[in-house]
Amino acid sequence: MSFSGTKKSPLISVPFLKKRLRRITALGFHNLTVNEFYFTIHFTLHRNENTIAFYTSESIVNQRSPEWSYLNFPTNVQCLQDFFMRVWITSSNHSHLFLEYDIHLDDSLIPDEQKNEVNKDNNSLWLEMFGYRFTDTNKENNIQENDTKILLIDKKKRISFTKSYNKLSIIRMNNIIHAVRTEKQASLVYLQRLQTFFDANKDYLSKIKERESRQLHIENLKKYLHFQTYLYQQRLNVYQQKQKNIEDRKNQLNQNLSQLIIQQEVIHLYHNNLNQSRAILHKLIQIISYRQKKIMNEIYHYIYPIDNNNQNEYYIANIKLPQADDKIYQSTLFREHDHEIAAAVGYCSHLILIISQLIQLPLRFPIDYYGTSVIKIYDYSLEMNEYPLYPTSNLSAFRYGFYLLNRNIGQIMYHCRIADRNTDIRNTLESLKELIEQYFINSTNNNKHYQNDLSLCVSFI
């Protein structure tokens, strides 16, 4: 079965590497003579002309010198040396055969770099293997090159056959041959004389041979002894140098050890001093804590005592302070108790400031207290951050300031672990009474047996 445009192509290749299908890394064509304006091109590979394709390439659009690289052939055909290629052109949903190549990857191929001229005619195929490019060549060019080589070889043979010798050259050659023969005969005579002398003095020569061999052996032994002596001296010097370095290192380590022992003693002394200072600091902290709680106990009993009656009404310094949700704070009709409420809130504010300073806790909402009736509390998270802690015409501002004061009490109780986040902080005096009695008074009564120890520690300091 024949096709139009069929082209048979033996490719040139590298003679020292095995050429297989898997070695092809890229291939392409030069100047395809395609008449269509818009077309796609692809190729298929077959084992022979009558088999189906075992590989189909990707399609390339409108390229008259197409190239394909990164070829991934099936595993079962990667060792092929002979295979058949068909090039297909597709245009207007119609595909037709354009070229056929019968490819033989044999040892008669050479790379383009080793050729005088590379064939780049129309519809010429090239392959890339082992980093070399191989292009197909025309058979007519190969035949002409072979004929030219044969003519050159014949011409050289004719030139070598026409060369001849003259008379002087022949005479010179005869003289040389005669001289060689004479020298050969003379060498044979000398060889016979030497053989005769050797036979006559065989015992003497054997003794000389034995003596010379013995002397040679002695010389070799002397050289070996000299070499071993030199080697021993070198090793001895290296060993002595190593011992010296070890001794120096030992002395340095001993010095470092003595310094470390001294430093260890100093550190031990520092450690003892630190332990003593820590014990003294611990005692001082206990003294300060005990004194703070005692001061707070005295303030609670003698300055700002908090009491309650049977009706669960709380008083601070004998002044009644209603709870935050009392109706007295809801309207302006009950203004006769404003001075009492202002005084009670002022006492609470002063007591809260004293407690926060004793336990060194910054208040979430700072209180501005200078011993006057104009006491203010601040909430810096709001645009209007100043609120009074005394009844004014603006009861909503006073109620919010009273709420912030209760928030401060809740903060101190949470810090002292008296209450949790779910504790009702609206009962102002009840919360303050619970805080002072549980954190300051009860702990002071439980730690009275430490008073003598603390007094001894103070005297020691």
Coordinates of C-alpha atoms in Angstrom, one line a residue:
M1 CA 0.0 0.0 0.0
S2 CA 1.5 3.3 -1.1
F3 CA 0.9 6.9 -0.1
S4 CA 1.6 10.2 -1.8
G5 CA 4.4 12.1 -0.2
T6 CA 6.1 9.0 1.3
K7 CA 9.8 9.5 2.2
K8 CA 12.3 6.9 3.3
S9 CA 14.9 8.3 5.7
P10 CA 18.0 6.6 7.3
L11 CA 19.0 9.0 10.1
I12 CA 22.6 9.9 11.0
S13 CA 23.5 9.0 14.6
V14 CA 26.2 8.5 17.3
P15 CA 28.3 5.4 16.7
F16 CA 29.4 4.8 20.4
L17 CA 25.9 4.7 22.1
K18 CA 23.0 2.3 21.8
K19 CA 20.2 4.0 20.0
R20 CA 16.7 3.1 21.1
L21 CA 13.3 4.8 20.9
R22 CA 13.5 5.8 24.6
R23 CA 16.7 7.8 23.9
I24 CA 14.7 10.3 21.7
T25 CA 14.1 13.4 23.8
A26 CA 12.8 15.7 21.0
L27 CA 12.0 15.6 17.3
G28 CA 10.7 17.9 14.7
F29 CA 10.5 18.9 11.0
H30 CA 12.1 21.5 8.7
N31 CA 9.9 23.6 6.3
L32 CA 6.8 21.5 5.9
T33 CA 5.1 22.2 2.5
V34 CA 1.6 22.5 3.7
N35 CA -0.8 24.4 1.5
E36 CA -3.6 25.0 4.0
F37 CA -3.8 28.4 5.9
Y38 CA -5.2 27.0 9.1
F39 CA -4.2 23.5 10.1
T40 CA -3.0 21.3 12.9
I41 CA -0.3 18.6 12.7
H42 CA 0.5 15.5 14.7
F43 CA 2.3 12.2 14.2
T44 CA 1.8 8.6 15.0
L45 CA 4.4 5.8 15.6
H46 CA 3.9 2.2 14.4
R47 CA 5.9 -1.0 14.6
N48 CA 5.6 -1.3 10.8
E49 CA 3.3 -0.2 8.0
N50 CA 0.5 -2.7 8.8
T51 CA 0.1 -2.2 12.5
I52 CA -1.9 0.3 14.6
A53 CA -0.3 3.3 16.3
F54 CA 1.3 2.7 19.7
Y55 CA 1.9 6.4 20.2
T56 CA 0.1 9.6 19.2
S57 CA 1.6 13.0 19.7
E58 CA 0.0 16.3 20.7
S59 CA -1.4 18.5 18.0
I60 CA 0.4 21.7 17.1
V61 CA -1.5 24.5 15.3
N62 CA -0.1 26.4 12.3
Q63 CA 3.5 25.5 12.6
R64 CA 5.5 24.6 9.5
S65 CA 8.6 23.7 11.5
P66 CA 7.0 22.0 14.5
E67 CA 8.9 20.5 17.4
W68 CA 7.9 18.0 20.1
S69 CA 9.8 17.5 23.4
Y70 CA 9.3 15.6 26.7
L71 CA 8.1 12.5 24.8
N72 CA 6.7 9.7 27.0
F73 CA 6.6 6.5 25.1
P74 CA 5.0 3.3 26.3
T75 CA 7.3 1.0 28.3
N76 CA 6.8 -2.1 26.0
V77 CA 8.2 -0.2 22.9
Q78 CA 11.0 1.8 24.4
C79 CA 13.7 -0.6 23.2
L80 CA 12.7 -0.4 19.5
Q81 CA 15.3 0.5 16.9
D82 CA 13.1 0.3 13.8
F83 CA 9.7 1.9 13.7
F84 CA 7.4 3.6 11.2
M85 CA 6.2 7.3 11.5
R86 CA 3.2 8.9 9.9
V87 CA 2.5 12.6 9.9
W88 CA -1.1 13.8 9.7
I89 CA -2.5 17.2 8.7
T90 CA -6.0 18.2 9.9
S91 CA -7.8 21.2 8.4
S92 CA -11.5 22.0 8.2
N93 CA -12.4 18.9 10.2
H94 CA -10.7 16.7 7.6
S95 CA -7.5 14.7 8.4
H96 CA -5.2 13.3 5.7
L97 CA -1.8 11.6 5.6
F98 CA 1.0 14.0 4.8
L99 CA 4.4 12.1 5.2
E100 CA 5.7 8.7 6.1
Y101 CA 9.1 7.9 7.5
D102 CA 10.7 4.5 7.9
I103 CA 13.2 5.1 10.7
H104 CA 16.2 2.9 11.4
L105 CA 18.4 3.8 14.5
D106 CA 21.6 1.9 13.6
D107 CA 25.3 2.5 14.0
S108 CA 25.7 4.2 10.6
L109 CA 24.4 7.5 11.9
I110 CA 26.5 10.5 12.9
P111 CA 25.4 13.8 14.6
D112 CA 25.0 17.1 12.8
E113 CA 28.1 18.5 14.5
Q114 CA 30.3 16.0 12.7
K115 CA 29.0 16.6 9.3
N116 CA 30.2 19.2 6.8
E117 CA 26.7 20.2 5.7
V118 CA 23.3 19.7 7.4
N119 CA 20.3 18.9 5.3
K120 CA 17.5 21.4 5.9
D121 CA 15.4 20.8 2.9
N122 CA 11.7 20.8 2.9
N123 CA 9.9 18.1 4.9
S124 CA 13.2 17.0 6.5
L125 CA 13.0 15.2 9.9
W126 CA 15.4 15.6 12.8
L127 CA 15.7 13.8 16.1
E128 CA 17.5 14.6 19.3
M129 CA 19.4 11.9 21.3
F130 CA 22.2 12.0 23.9
G131 CA 22.2 15.8 23.6
Y132 CA 23.0 15.6 19.8
R133 CA 20.7 16.4 16.9
F134 CA 20.4 14.0 13.9
T135 CA 18.9 15.1 10.6
D136 CA 18.0 12.9 7.7
T137 CA 20.1 13.1 4.6
N138 CA 19.4 12.4 0.9
K139 CA 20.5 9.1 -0.6
E140 CA 21.9 10.9 -3.7
N141 CA 24.2 13.1 -1.6
N142 CA 25.4 9.9 0.2
I143 CA 26.2 8.2 -3.1
Q144 CA 28.1 11.2 -4.5
E145 CA 30.1 11.5 -1.3
N146 CA 31.0 7.7 -1.4
D147 CA 32.0 8.0 -5.0
T148 CA 34.2 11.0 -4.3
K149 CA 36.0 9.1 -1.4
I150 CA 36.6 6.0 -3.7
L151 CA 38.2 8.3 -6.4
L152 CA 40.5 9.9 -3.8
I153 CA 41.6 6.5 -2.5
D154 CA 42.3 5.3 -6.1
K155 CA 44.3 8.4 -6.8
K156 CA 46.5 7.9 -3.7
K157 CA 47.2 4.3 -4.8
R158 CA 48.2 5.3 -8.3
I159 CA 50.6 7.9 -6.8
S160 CA 52.2 5.3 -4.5
F161 CA 52.6 2.8 -7.3
T162 CA 54.4 5.2 -9.7
K163 CA 57.2 5.9 -7.2
S164 CA 60.6 4.1 -8.0
Y165 CA 64.3 3.9 -6.9
N166 CA 67.5 5.1 -8.8
K167 CA 71.0 3.5 -9.0
L168 CA 72.5 5.3 -6.1
S169 CA 69.6 4.3 -3.8
I170 CA 70.1 0.7 -4.7
I171 CA 73.9 0.8 -4.0
R172 CA 73.3 2.5 -0.6
M173 CA 70.8 -0.1 0.3
N174 CA 73.2 -2.9 -0.6
N175 CA 76.0 -1.3 1.5
I176 CA 73.6 -1.1 4.5
I177 CA 72.6 -4.7 4.1
H178 CA 76.2 -5.8 3.9
A179 CA 77.1 -3.8 7.1
V180 CA 74.2 -5.3 9.0
R181 CA 75.3 -8.8 8.0
T182 CA 78.9 -8.1 9.1
E183 CA 77.8 -6.8 12.5
K184 CA 75.6 -9.8 13.0
Q185 CA 78.5 -12.2 12.3
A186 CA 80.8 -10.2 14.7
S187 CA 78.1 -10.3 17.4
L188 CA 77.9 -14.1 17.0
V189 CA 81.7 -14.4 17.5
Y190 CA 81.6 -12.3 20.6
L191 CA 78.7 -14.3 22.0
Q192 CA 80.7 -17.6 21.5
R193 CA 83.7 -16.1 23.3
L194 CA 81.6 -15.0 26.2
Q195 CA 79.9 -18.4 26.4
T196 CA 83.4 -20.1 26.4
F197 CA 84.7 -17.8 29.2
F198 CA 81.6 -18.3 31.2
D199 CA 81.9 -22.1 30.9
A200 CA 85.6 -22.0 32.0
N201 CA 84.9 -19.7 35.0
K202 CA 81.6 -21.0 36.1
D203 CA 82.5 -21.6 39.8
Y204 CA 84.3 -18.3 40.1
L205 CA 81.4 -16.4 38.6
S206 CA 78.9 -18.2 40.8
K207 CA 80.9 -17.1 43.9
I208 CA 81.1 -13.6 42.6
K209 CA 77.4 -13.7 42.0
E210 CA 76.7 -15.0 45.5
R211 CA 79.0 -12.3 47.1
E212 CA 77.4 -9.5 45.1
S213 CA 73.9 -10.8 46.0
R214 CA 75.0 -10.9 49.7
Q215 CA 76.4 -7.4 49.5
L216 CA 73.2 -6.2 47.8
H217 CA 71.1 -7.8 50.5
I218 CA 73.3 -6.2 53.2
E219 CA 72.8 -2.8 51.5
N220 CA 69.1 -3.3 51.4
L221 CA 69.0 -4.3 55.1
K222 CA 71.1 -1.2 56.0
K223 CA 68.7 1.0 54.0
Y224 CA 65.7 -0.7 55.7
L225 CA 67.3 -0.2 59.1
H226 CA 68.0 3.4 58.4
F227 CA 64.4 3.9 57.2
Q228 CA 63.0 2.2 60.3
T229 CA 65.3 4.3 62.6
Y230 CA 64.1 7.4 60.9
L231 CA 60.5 6.3 61.2
Y232 CA 60.9 5.4 64.9
Q233 CA 62.5 8.8 65.6
Q234 CA 59.6 10.6 63.9
R235 CA 57.1 8.6 65.9
L236 CA 59.0 9.2 69.1
N237 CA 59.0 13.0 68.4
V238 CA 55.3 12.9 67.7
Y239 CA 54.7 10.9 70.9
Q240 CA 56.8 13.3 73.0
Q241 CA 55.0 16.3 71.6
K242 CA 51.6 14.6 72.3
Q243 CA 52.7 13.9 75.9
K244 CA 53.8 17.5 76.3
N245 CA 50.5 18.7 75.0
I246 CA 48.7 16.3 77.4
E247 CA 50.7 17.5 80.3
D248 CA 50.0 21.2 79.4
R249 CA 46.4 20.4 79.1
K250 CA 46.4 18.6 82.4
N251 CA 48.0 21.6 84.2
Q252 CA 45.5 23.9 82.5
L253 CA 42.6 21.7 83.7
N254 CA 44.0 21.6 87.2
Q255 CA 44.1 25.4 87.3
N256 CA 40.6 25.6 85.9
L257 CA 39.5 23.0 88.5
S258 CA 41.0 25.1 91.4
Q259 CA 39.3 28.2 90.0
L260 CA 36.0 26.4 89.7
I261 CA 36.3 25.2 93.3
I262 CA 36.9 28.7 94.5
Q263 CA 33.9 30.0 92.4
Q264 CA 31.8 27.1 93.8
E265 CA 32.6 28.2 97.3
V266 CA 31.8 31.8 96.5
I267 CA 28.5 30.7 94.9
H268 CA 27.7 28.6 97.9
L269 CA 28.3 31.5 100.2
Y270 CA 26.1 33.7 98.0
H271 CA 23.5 31.0 98.0
N272 CA 23.5 30.9 101.8
N273 CA 23.2 34.7 102.0
L274 CA 20.4 34.6 99.5
N275 CA 18.6 31.9 101.6
Q276 CA 19.0 34.1 104.7
S277 CA 17.8 37.1 102.8
R278 CA 14.8 35.2 101.5
A279 CA 13.9 34.0 105.0
I280 CA 14.2 37.6 106.3
L281 CA 12.1 38.8 103.3
H282 CA 9.5 36.2 104.0
K283 CA 9.3 37.2 107.7
L284 CA 9.1 40.9 106.6
I285 CA 6.3 40.1 104.3
Q286 CA 4.5 38.3 107.1
I287 CA 5.1 41.2 109.4
I288 CA 3.8 43.7 106.9
S289 CA 0.8 41.5 106.1
Y290 CA 0.1 41.1 109.8
R291 CA 0.4 44.8 110.4
Q292 CA -1.8 45.7 107.5
K293 CA -4.5 43.4 108.7
K294 CA -4.2 44.7 112.2
I295 CA -4.5 48.3 110.9
M296 CA -7.5 47.4 108.8
N297 CA -9.0 45.7 111.9
E298 CA -8.5 48.9 113.9
I299 CA -10.0 51.0 111.1
Y300 CA -12.9 48.7 110.9
H301 CA -13.7 48.7 114.6
Y302 CA -12.8 52.3 115.6
I303 CA -13.1 54.5 112.5
Y304 CA -15.5 53.0 110.0
P305 CA -17.5 50.3 111.9
I306 CA -20.1 48.6 109.8
D307 CA -23.2 47.2 111.6
N308 CA -26.7 46.0 110.7
N309 CA -30.0 45.8 112.6
N310 CA -32.8 43.2 112.7
Q311 CA -34.3 44.8 109.5
N312 CA -31.1 44.0 107.6
E313 CA -30.2 47.7 107.3
Y314 CA -26.5 48.4 107.2
Y315 CA -24.8 51.4 108.9
I316 CA -21.2 52.7 108.5
A317 CA -20.0 55.0 111.3
N318 CA -23.6 55.0 112.6
I319 CA -24.8 56.4 109.2
K320 CA -27.3 54.4 107.2
L321 CA -26.5 53.7 103.6
P322 CA -29.4 52.1 101.5
Q323 CA -28.7 49.5 99.0
A324 CA -28.1 50.4 95.3
D325 CA -31.6 49.3 94.2
D326 CA -33.4 51.3 96.9
K327 CA -36.2 53.6 95.8
I328 CA -34.6 56.6 97.4
Y329 CA -32.2 56.8 94.5
Q330 CA -35.0 56.6 91.9
S331 CA -36.7 60.1 92.4
T332 CA -36.0 63.5 93.8
L333 CA -38.8 63.4 96.4
F334 CA -36.6 62.0 99.2
R335 CA -33.9 64.7 99.4
E336 CA -33.8 65.1 103.2
H337 CA -31.3 62.2 103.5
D338 CA -28.8 63.5 100.9
H339 CA -26.2 64.6 103.4
E340 CA -26.3 61.2 105.2
I341 CA -26.0 59.3 101.9
A342 CA -23.1 61.6 100.8
A343 CA -21.3 61.0 104.1
A344 CA -21.9 57.2 104.0
V345 CA -20.7 57.0 100.3
G346 CA -17.7 59.1 101.2
Y347 CA -16.8 56.8 104.1
C348 CA -17.2 53.8 101.8
S349 CA -15.0 55.5 99.1
H350 CA -12.3 56.3 101.7
L351 CA -12.4 52.7 103.1
I352 CA -12.1 51.3 99.5
L353 CA -9.1 53.5 98.8
I354 CA -7.4 52.4 102.0
I355 CA -8.0 48.7 101.2
S356 CA -6.7 49.0 97.6
Q357 CA -3.6 50.8 98.9
L358 CA -2.9 48.1 101.5
I359 CA -3.2 45.2 99.1
Q360 CA -1.5 47.3 96.3
L361 CA -4.3 46.8 93.8
P362 CA -5.1 49.6 91.2
L363 CA -8.8 50.2 91.1
R364 CA -10.6 49.6 87.8
F365 CA -12.5 52.9 88.2
P366 CA -10.2 55.5 90.0
I367 CA -11.7 57.6 92.9
D368 CA -10.9 61.3 93.3
Y369 CA -11.0 61.7 97.1
Y370 CA -9.5 64.7 99.0
G371 CA -11.5 64.5 102.3
T372 CA -14.3 66.8 101.0
S373 CA -17.9 66.1 100.0
V374 CA -16.9 66.6 96.3
I375 CA -15.9 62.9 95.7
K376 CA -15.8 61.7 92.1
I377 CA -15.2 58.4 90.3
Y378 CA -14.0 58.0 86.7
D379 CA -14.8 55.6 83.9
Y380 CA -12.3 56.3 81.1
S381 CA -14.0 53.9 78.7
L382 CA -16.8 56.5 78.2
E383 CA -16.8 59.9 76.6
M384 CA -18.3 61.4 79.8
N385 CA -15.9 59.8 82.3
E386 CA -16.5 61.8 85.5
Y387 CA -19.3 60.8 87.9
P388 CA -20.2 62.2 91.4
L389 CA -20.3 60.0 94.5
Y390 CA -22.8 62.4 96.3
P391 CA -26.4 63.1 95.4
T392 CA -27.0 65.9 93.0
S393 CA -29.8 67.1 90.8
N394 CA -28.6 64.6 88.2
L395 CA -29.5 61.4 90.0
S396 CA -28.6 59.2 87.0
A397 CA -25.0 60.3 87.1
F398 CA -24.9 59.6 90.9
R399 CA -26.5 56.2 90.4
Y400 CA -23.9 55.3 87.7
G401 CA -21.1 56.5 90.0
F402 CA -22.5 54.4 92.9
Y403 CA -22.6 51.4 90.4
L404 CA -18.9 52.0 89.6
L405 CA -18.1 52.1 93.4
N406 CA -19.8 48.7 93.8
R407 CA -17.8 47.4 90.8
N408 CA -14.6 48.4 92.6
I409 CA -15.7 46.5 95.7
G410 CA -16.4 43.5 93.5
Q411 CA -12.9 43.8 92.0
I412 CA -11.3 43.8 95.4
M413 CA -13.4 40.8 96.6
Y414 CA -12.5 38.8 93.4
H415 CA -8.8 39.7 93.9
C416 CA -8.9 38.5 97.5
R417 CA -10.8 35.4 96.5
I418 CA -13.8 36.2 98.8
A419 CA -16.3 36.1 96.0
D420 CA -16.7 35.0 92.4
R421 CA -18.1 36.7 89.2
N422 CA -21.7 35.7 90.2
T423 CA -21.7 37.6 93.5
D424 CA -24.3 40.3 93.9
I425 CA -22.4 43.6 94.3
R426 CA -25.5 45.9 94.8
N427 CA -25.3 45.4 98.6
T428 CA -22.5 47.9 99.2
L429 CA -22.0 47.7 103.0
E430 CA -22.7 44.0 103.2
S431 CA -20.0 43.3 100.6
L432 CA -17.5 45.5 102.4
K433 CA -18.3 43.9 105.8
E434 CA -17.9 40.4 104.3
L435 CA -14.6 41.4 102.6
I436 CA -13.0 43.0 105.8
E437 CA -14.2 40.2 108.2
Q438 CA -13.1 37.3 106.0
Y439 CA -9.8 38.7 104.5
F440 CA -8.5 40.9 107.3
I441 CA -10.1 40.1 110.7
N442 CA -10.4 36.3 110.5
S443 CA -6.9 35.8 109.1
T444 CA -5.5 38.1 111.8
N445 CA -7.1 36.0 114.6
N446 CA -5.8 32.8 113.0
N447 CA -2.2 34.1 112.9
K448 CA -2.0 35.5 116.4
H449 CA 0.3 32.7 117.5
Y450 CA 2.9 34.0 114.9
Q451 CA 3.1 37.4 116.7
N452 CA 5.9 36.3 119.0
D453 CA 8.0 34.9 116.1
L454 CA 7.5 38.0 114.1
S455 CA 8.6 40.2 117.0
L456 CA 11.8 38.1 117.3
C457 CA 12.4 38.5 113.6
V458 CA 12.0 42.3 113.9
S459 CA 14.5 42.4 116.7
F460 CA 16.9 40.2 114.7
I461 CA 16.7 42.6 111.7

